[in-house]
Amino acid sequence: MITSAEEVLLRRAIDIAARAVALGDAPYGSLLAGPDGAVLAEAHNTVRRDDDITAHPELKLARWAARELTPDTAARTTLYTSCQPCGMCDGAIARSGLGRVVYALSTEQLVALNPPSGAWPAVPHDGPALPDEARAPVAAYYRPTR
Ligand SMILES: [Zn+2]
């Protein structure tokens, strides 16, 4: 359930998306807010400007949170974003330990507006191919030392 105060934050994320377009970037904006609703950081999509396929605002904010916040603080934040995060960003959001995501437009609604922006086809994976060899550096890294 979204409160009216949260709608204000979500509208701010939409405004960030609109500003991104004015700057020549794709129309996606996000912000990270603390438990009191204070905005901690904002970002917009800069895939074109940075020539970086990972320059999504949700991913930038997840990286920022993991770098700048304690895990306890990150867990009490909410990511407000103009569109539902993609799979790449969802992975980063989970790893960064953010507390919650609120989005304005669903992936399904986005795809209806721009069909190519939907789910990317999965790349085939082959493996495990050399598990015994690959296991050695991982086991050495995680082996407890005395
Ligand atoms: Zn994304």
Coordinates of N, CA and C and ligand atoms in Angstrom, one line a residue:
M1 N 0.8 -1.2 0.0 CA 0.0 0.0 0.0 C 0.9 1.3 0.0
I2 N 0.5 2.2 -0.8 CA 1.3 3.4 -1.0 C 0.6 4.6 -0.2
T3 N 1.3 5.3 0.6 CA 0.7 6.4 1.3 C 0.8 7.7 0.4
S4 N 0.1 8.8 0.8 CA 0.2 10.0 0.0 C 1.6 10.6 0.1
A5 N 2.3 10.4 1.2 CA 3.7 10.9 1.3 C 4.6 10.1 0.3
E6 N 4.3 8.8 0.2 CA 5.1 8.0 -0.8 C 4.7 8.4 -2.2
E7 N 3.5 8.8 -2.5 CA 3.2 9.2 -3.8 C 4.0 10.5 -4.2
V8 N 4.2 11.3 -3.2 CA 5.1 12.5 -3.5 C 6.5 12.1 -3.9
L9 N 7.0 11.1 -3.2 CA 8.4 10.6 -3.6 C 8.4 9.9 -4.9
L10 N 7.3 9.2 -5.2 CA 7.2 8.5 -6.5 C 7.1 9.5 -7.6
R11 N 6.3 10.6 -7.4 CA 6.2 11.6 -8.4 C 7.5 12.3 -8.6
R12 N 8.3 12.4 -7.6 CA 9.7 13.0 -7.7 C 10.5 12.1 -8.6
A13 N 10.4 10.8 -8.5 CA 11.1 9.8 -9.3 C 10.7 10.0 -10.8
I14 N 9.4 10.2 -11.0 CA 8.9 10.5 -12.3 C 9.4 11.8 -12.9
D15 N 9.5 12.8 -12.0 CA 10.1 14.1 -12.5 C 11.6 13.9 -12.9
I16 N 12.3 13.0 -12.1 CA 13.7 12.7 -12.5 C 13.7 12.1 -13.8
A17 N 12.8 11.2 -14.1 CA 12.7 10.5 -15.4 C 12.5 11.6 -16.5
A18 N 11.6 12.5 -16.3 CA 11.3 13.6 -17.3 C 12.6 14.4 -17.5
R19 N 13.3 14.8 -16.4 CA 14.5 15.6 -16.5 C 15.6 14.8 -17.3
A20 N 15.6 13.5 -17.2 CA 16.6 12.7 -17.9 C 16.4 12.8 -19.4
V21 N 15.1 12.8 -19.8 CA 14.8 13.0 -21.2 C 15.3 14.4 -21.7
A22 N 15.1 15.4 -20.9 CA 15.5 16.8 -21.3 C 17.1 16.8 -21.4
L23 N 17.8 15.9 -20.7 CA 19.2 15.9 -20.8 C 19.7 15.0 -21.9
G24 N 18.8 14.3 -22.7 CA 19.1 13.4 -23.7 C 19.3 12.0 -23.3
D25 N 18.8 11.7 -22.1 CA 18.9 10.3 -21.6 C 17.6 9.6 -21.7
A26 N 17.6 8.3 -21.4 CA 16.3 7.6 -21.5 C 15.4 7.9 -20.3
P27 N 14.1 7.7 -20.4 CA 13.2 8.2 -19.4 C 13.0 7.4 -18.2
Y28 N 14.0 7.3 -17.4 CA 13.9 6.5 -16.2 C 14.6 7.2 -15.0
G29 N 13.9 7.3 -13.9 CA 14.5 8.0 -12.7 C 14.1 7.3 -11.5
S30 N 15.0 7.4 -10.5 CA 14.8 6.8 -9.2 C 15.4 7.6 -8.1
L31 N 14.9 7.4 -6.9 CA 15.5 8.0 -5.7 C 15.5 7.0 -4.5
L32 N 16.4 7.2 -3.6 CA 16.4 6.3 -2.4 C 16.1 7.2 -1.2
A33 N 15.1 6.7 -0.4 CA 14.6 7.5 0.7 C 14.8 6.7 2.0
G34 N 15.1 7.4 3.1 CA 15.3 6.8 4.4 C 13.9 6.6 5.0
P35 N 13.9 6.0 6.2 CA 12.6 5.6 6.8 C 11.7 6.8 7.1
D36 N 12.3 8.0 7.3 CA 11.6 9.2 7.5 C 11.1 9.9 6.2
G37 N 11.5 9.3 5.1 CA 11.1 9.9 3.8 C 12.1 10.9 3.2
A38 N 13.2 11.1 4.0 CA 14.3 12.0 3.5 C 15.0 11.4 2.3
V39 N 15.2 12.2 1.2 CA 15.8 11.6 0.0 C 17.3 11.6 0.3
L40 N 17.9 10.4 0.1 CA 19.3 10.2 0.4 C 20.1 10.3 -0.9
A41 N 19.6 9.9 -2.0 CA 20.3 10.0 -3.3 C 19.3 9.8 -4.4
E42 N 19.6 10.4 -5.6 CA 18.8 10.3 -6.8 C 19.7 9.9 -7.9
A43 N 19.0 9.3 -9.0 CA 19.8 8.9 -10.2 C 18.8 8.8 -11.3
H44 N 19.4 9.0 -12.5 CA 18.6 8.7 -13.7 C 19.4 7.9 -14.7
N45 N 18.7 7.3 -15.6 CA 19.3 6.4 -16.6 C 20.3 7.3 -17.5
T46 N 21.6 6.8 -17.6 CA 22.6 7.4 -18.4 C 23.2 6.4 -19.4
V47 N 22.4 5.4 -19.8 CA 22.9 4.4 -20.7 C 23.6 5.0 -22.0
R48 N 22.9 5.9 -22.6 CA 23.4 6.6 -23.8 C 24.6 7.5 -23.5
R49 N 24.4 8.4 -22.5 CA 25.5 9.3 -22.2 C 26.8 8.6 -21.8
D50 N 26.7 7.6 -21.0 CA 27.9 6.9 -20.5 C 28.3 5.7 -21.4
D51 N 27.5 5.4 -22.4 CA 27.7 4.3 -23.3 C 27.9 3.1 -22.4
D52 N 27.0 2.9 -21.5 CA 27.1 1.8 -20.4 C 25.8 1.2 -20.3
I53 N 25.7 -0.1 -20.7 CA 24.4 -0.8 -20.6 C 23.9 -1.0 -19.2
T54 N 24.8 -0.8 -18.2 CA 24.3 -1.0 -16.8 C 24.0 0.3 -16.1
A55 N 24.0 1.4 -16.8 CA 23.7 2.7 -16.2 C 22.3 3.0 -15.9
H56 N 21.6 2.0 -15.3 CA 20.2 2.2 -14.9 C 20.2 2.9 -13.5
P57 N 19.2 3.7 -13.2 CA 19.2 4.5 -12.0 C 19.1 3.5 -10.7
E58 N 18.3 2.5 -10.9 CA 18.1 1.6 -9.7 C 19.5 0.9 -9.4
L59 N 20.2 0.5 -10.4 CA 21.5 -0.1 -10.2 C 22.5 0.9 -9.6
K60 N 22.5 2.1 -10.1 CA 23.4 3.1 -9.5 C 23.1 3.3 -8.0
L61 N 21.8 3.4 -7.7 CA 21.4 3.6 -6.3 C 21.7 2.4 -5.4
A62 N 21.6 1.2 -5.9 CA 21.9 0.0 -5.2 C 23.4 0.0 -4.9
R63 N 24.2 0.4 -5.9 CA 25.7 0.4 -5.7 C 26.0 1.5 -4.7
W64 N 25.4 2.6 -4.8 CA 25.6 3.7 -3.8 C 25.3 3.3 -2.4
A65 N 24.2 2.7 -2.2 CA 23.7 2.2 -0.9 C 24.7 1.2 -0.3
A66 N 25.1 0.2 -1.1 CA 26.1 -0.8 -0.7 C 27.4 -0.2 -0.2
R67 N 27.8 0.9 -0.9 CA 29.1 1.6 -0.7 C 29.0 2.5 0.5
E68 N 27.9 3.3 0.6 CA 27.8 4.4 1.5 C 27.0 4.1 2.8
L69 N 26.1 3.1 2.8 CA 25.3 2.9 4.0 C 25.7 1.7 4.7
T70 N 25.4 1.6 6.0 CA 25.5 0.4 6.7 C 24.4 -0.6 6.3
P71 N 24.6 -1.9 6.5 CA 23.5 -2.8 6.1 C 22.2 -2.5 6.8
D72 N 22.3 -2.1 8.1 CA 21.1 -1.8 8.9 C 20.4 -0.6 8.3
T73 N 21.1 0.4 7.9 CA 20.5 1.6 7.3 C 19.9 1.3 5.9
A74 N 20.7 0.6 5.1 CA 20.2 0.2 3.8 C 18.9 -0.6 3.9
A75 N 18.8 -1.4 4.9 CA 17.5 -2.2 5.1 C 16.3 -1.4 5.4
R76 N 16.6 -0.2 5.9 CA 15.4 0.7 6.2 C 15.1 1.7 5.2
T77 N 15.8 1.6 4.0 CA 15.5 2.5 2.9 C 14.4 2.0 1.9
T78 N 13.9 2.9 1.2 CA 12.9 2.5 0.1 C 13.4 3.1 -1.2
L79 N 13.5 2.3 -2.2 CA 13.8 2.8 -3.6 C 12.5 3.1 -4.3
Y80 N 12.3 4.4 -4.7 CA 11.2 4.8 -5.5 C 11.7 5.0 -6.9
T81 N 11.0 4.4 -7.8 CA 11.5 4.4 -9.2 C 10.3 4.5 -10.2
S82 N 10.6 5.2 -11.3 CA 9.5 5.5 -12.2 C 9.0 4.3 -12.9
C83 N 9.9 3.3 -13.1 CA 9.5 2.0 -13.7 C 10.0 0.9 -12.9
Q84 N 9.3 -0.3 -13.0 CA 9.6 -1.5 -12.3 C 11.1 -1.9 -12.6
P85 N 11.9 -2.2 -11.7 CA 13.3 -2.5 -12.0 C 13.4 -3.7 -12.9
C86 N 14.4 -3.7 -13.8 CA 14.6 -4.9 -14.6 C 15.4 -6.0 -13.8
G87 N 15.6 -7.1 -14.4 CA 16.2 -8.2 -13.7 C 17.6 -7.9 -13.2
M88 N 18.4 -7.2 -14.1 CA 19.7 -6.8 -13.7 C 19.7 -6.0 -12.4
C89 N 18.8 -5.0 -12.4 CA 18.7 -4.1 -11.2 C 18.2 -4.8 -10.0
D90 N 17.2 -5.7 -10.2 CA 16.6 -6.5 -9.1 C 17.7 -7.3 -8.4
G91 N 18.7 -7.8 -9.2 CA 19.8 -8.6 -8.5 C 20.6 -7.7 -7.7
A92 N 20.9 -6.5 -8.2 CA 21.7 -5.5 -7.4 C 21.0 -5.0 -6.2
I93 N 19.7 -4.8 -6.4 CA 18.9 -4.3 -5.2 C 18.9 -5.4 -4.1
A94 N 18.8 -6.6 -4.5 CA 18.8 -7.7 -3.5 C 20.2 -7.7 -2.8
R95 N 21.2 -7.7 -3.6 CA 22.6 -7.7 -3.0 C 22.9 -6.5 -2.1
S96 N 22.3 -5.4 -2.4 CA 22.6 -4.2 -1.7 C 21.8 -4.1 -0.4
G97 N 20.8 -5.0 -0.2 CA 20.1 -5.1 1.0 C 19.1 -3.9 1.2
L98 N 18.6 -3.3 0.2 CA 17.6 -2.3 0.3 C 16.3 -2.9 0.9
G99 N 15.6 -2.0 1.6 CA 14.4 -2.6 2.3 C 13.2 -2.9 1.5
R100 N 13.0 -2.0 0.4 CA 11.7 -2.1 -0.3 C 11.9 -1.3 -1.6
V101 N 11.0 -1.7 -2.6 CA 11.0 -1.0 -3.9 C 9.5 -0.6 -4.1
V102 N 9.3 0.7 -4.5 CA 8.0 1.2 -5.0 C 8.2 1.7 -6.4
Y103 N 7.4 1.2 -7.3 CA 7.5 1.7 -8.7 C 6.2 2.2 -9.2
A104 N 6.3 3.1 -10.2 CA 5.1 3.8 -10.7 C 4.5 3.1 -11.9
L105 N 5.4 2.5 -12.8 CA 4.9 1.9 -14.0 C 5.5 0.4 -14.0
S106 N 4.6 -0.5 -14.3 CA 5.1 -1.9 -14.3 C 5.9 -2.2 -15.6
T107 N 6.6 -3.3 -15.5 CA 7.3 -3.8 -16.8 C 6.3 -4.0 -17.9
E108 N 5.2 -4.7 -17.5 CA 4.2 -5.0 -18.5 C 3.7 -3.7 -19.2
Q109 N 3.4 -2.7 -18.4 CA 3.0 -1.4 -18.9 C 4.0 -0.7 -19.7
L110 N 5.3 -0.8 -19.3 CA 6.4 -0.3 -20.1 C 6.5 -1.0 -21.4
V111 N 6.4 -2.3 -21.4 CA 6.5 -3.0 -22.7 C 5.4 -2.6 -23.7
A112 N 4.2 -2.3 -23.1 CA 3.1 -1.9 -24.0 C 3.5 -0.6 -24.7
L113 N 4.3 0.3 -24.0 CA 4.7 1.6 -24.6 C 5.9 1.4 -25.5
N114 N 6.8 0.5 -25.2 CA 8.0 0.3 -26.0 C 8.4 -1.1 -26.0
P115 N 7.8 -1.9 -26.9 CA 8.0 -3.4 -26.9 C 9.5 -3.8 -26.8
P116 N 10.5 -3.2 -27.5 CA 11.8 -3.8 -27.4 C 12.4 -3.6 -26.0
S117 N 11.8 -2.8 -25.1 CA 12.4 -2.6 -23.8 C 12.0 -3.7 -22.8
G118 N 11.3 -4.8 -23.3 CA 10.9 -5.8 -22.4 C 12.0 -6.8 -22.0
A119 N 11.7 -7.9 -21.6 CA 12.7 -8.9 -21.1 C 13.6 -9.3 -22.3
W120 N 14.9 -9.3 -21.9 CA 15.9 -9.7 -22.9 C 16.0 -11.2 -23.0
P121 N 16.3 -11.7 -24.2 CA 16.4 -13.2 -24.2 C 17.5 -13.7 -23.4
A122 N 17.3 -14.8 -22.7 CA 18.4 -15.4 -21.9 C 19.5 -15.9 -22.8
V123 N 20.7 -15.7 -22.3 CA 21.9 -16.2 -23.1 C 22.1 -17.7 -22.6
P124 N 22.3 -18.6 -23.5 CA 22.5 -20.0 -23.1 C 23.8 -20.1 -22.2
H125 N 23.7 -21.0 -21.2 CA 24.8 -21.2 -20.3 C 25.2 -22.7 -20.4
D126 N 26.5 -23.0 -20.5 CA 27.0 -24.3 -20.5 C 27.8 -24.5 -19.2
G127 N 27.6 -25.5 -18.5 CA 28.4 -25.8 -17.3 C 27.6 -26.5 -16.2
P128 N 28.2 -26.9 -15.1 CA 29.6 -26.7 -14.8 C 30.5 -27.6 -15.7
A129 N 31.6 -27.0 -16.1 CA 32.5 -27.7 -17.1 C 33.8 -28.2 -16.4
L130 N 34.4 -27.4 -15.5 CA 35.6 -27.7 -14.9 C 35.5 -27.5 -13.4
P131 N 34.5 -28.1 -12.7 CA 34.2 -27.8 -11.3 C 35.4 -28.1 -10.4
D132 N 36.1 -29.1 -10.6 CA 37.2 -29.4 -9.6 C 38.3 -28.4 -9.7
E133 N 38.6 -27.9 -10.9 CA 39.6 -26.9 -11.1 C 39.1 -25.5 -10.6
A134 N 37.9 -25.2 -10.8 CA 37.3 -24.0 -10.4 C 37.1 -23.9 -8.9
R135 N 36.9 -25.0 -8.3 CA 36.6 -25.1 -6.9 C 37.8 -24.7 -6.1
A136 N 39.1 -24.9 -6.6 CA 40.3 -24.7 -5.8 C 40.4 -23.2 -5.3
P137 N 40.4 -22.2 -6.2 CA 40.5 -20.9 -5.7 C 39.4 -20.4 -4.8
V138 N 38.2 -20.9 -5.0 CA 37.1 -20.5 -4.2 C 37.2 -21.2 -2.8
A139 N 37.6 -22.4 -2.8 CA 37.7 -23.1 -1.5 C 38.8 -22.5 -0.7
A140 N 39.9 -22.1 -1.4 CA 41.1 -21.5 -0.7 C 40.7 -20.2 -0.1
Y141 N 39.8 -19.4 -0.8 CA 39.4 -18.1 -0.4 C 38.5 -18.2 0.9
Y142 N 37.6 -19.2 0.9 CA 36.7 -19.3 2.0 C 37.1 -20.2 3.1
R143 N 38.2 -20.9 2.9 CA 38.7 -21.8 3.9 C 39.1 -21.0 5.2
P144 N 38.6 -21.4 6.3 CA 39.0 -20.6 7.5 C 40.4 -20.8 7.8
T145 N 41.1 -19.7 8.2 CA 42.5 -19.8 8.6 C 42.6 -19.8 10.1
R146 N 43.7 -20.3 10.6 CA 43.8 -20.4 12.1 C 45.1 -19.6 12.5
Ligands
ZN1 ZN 17.5 -1.9 -14.7

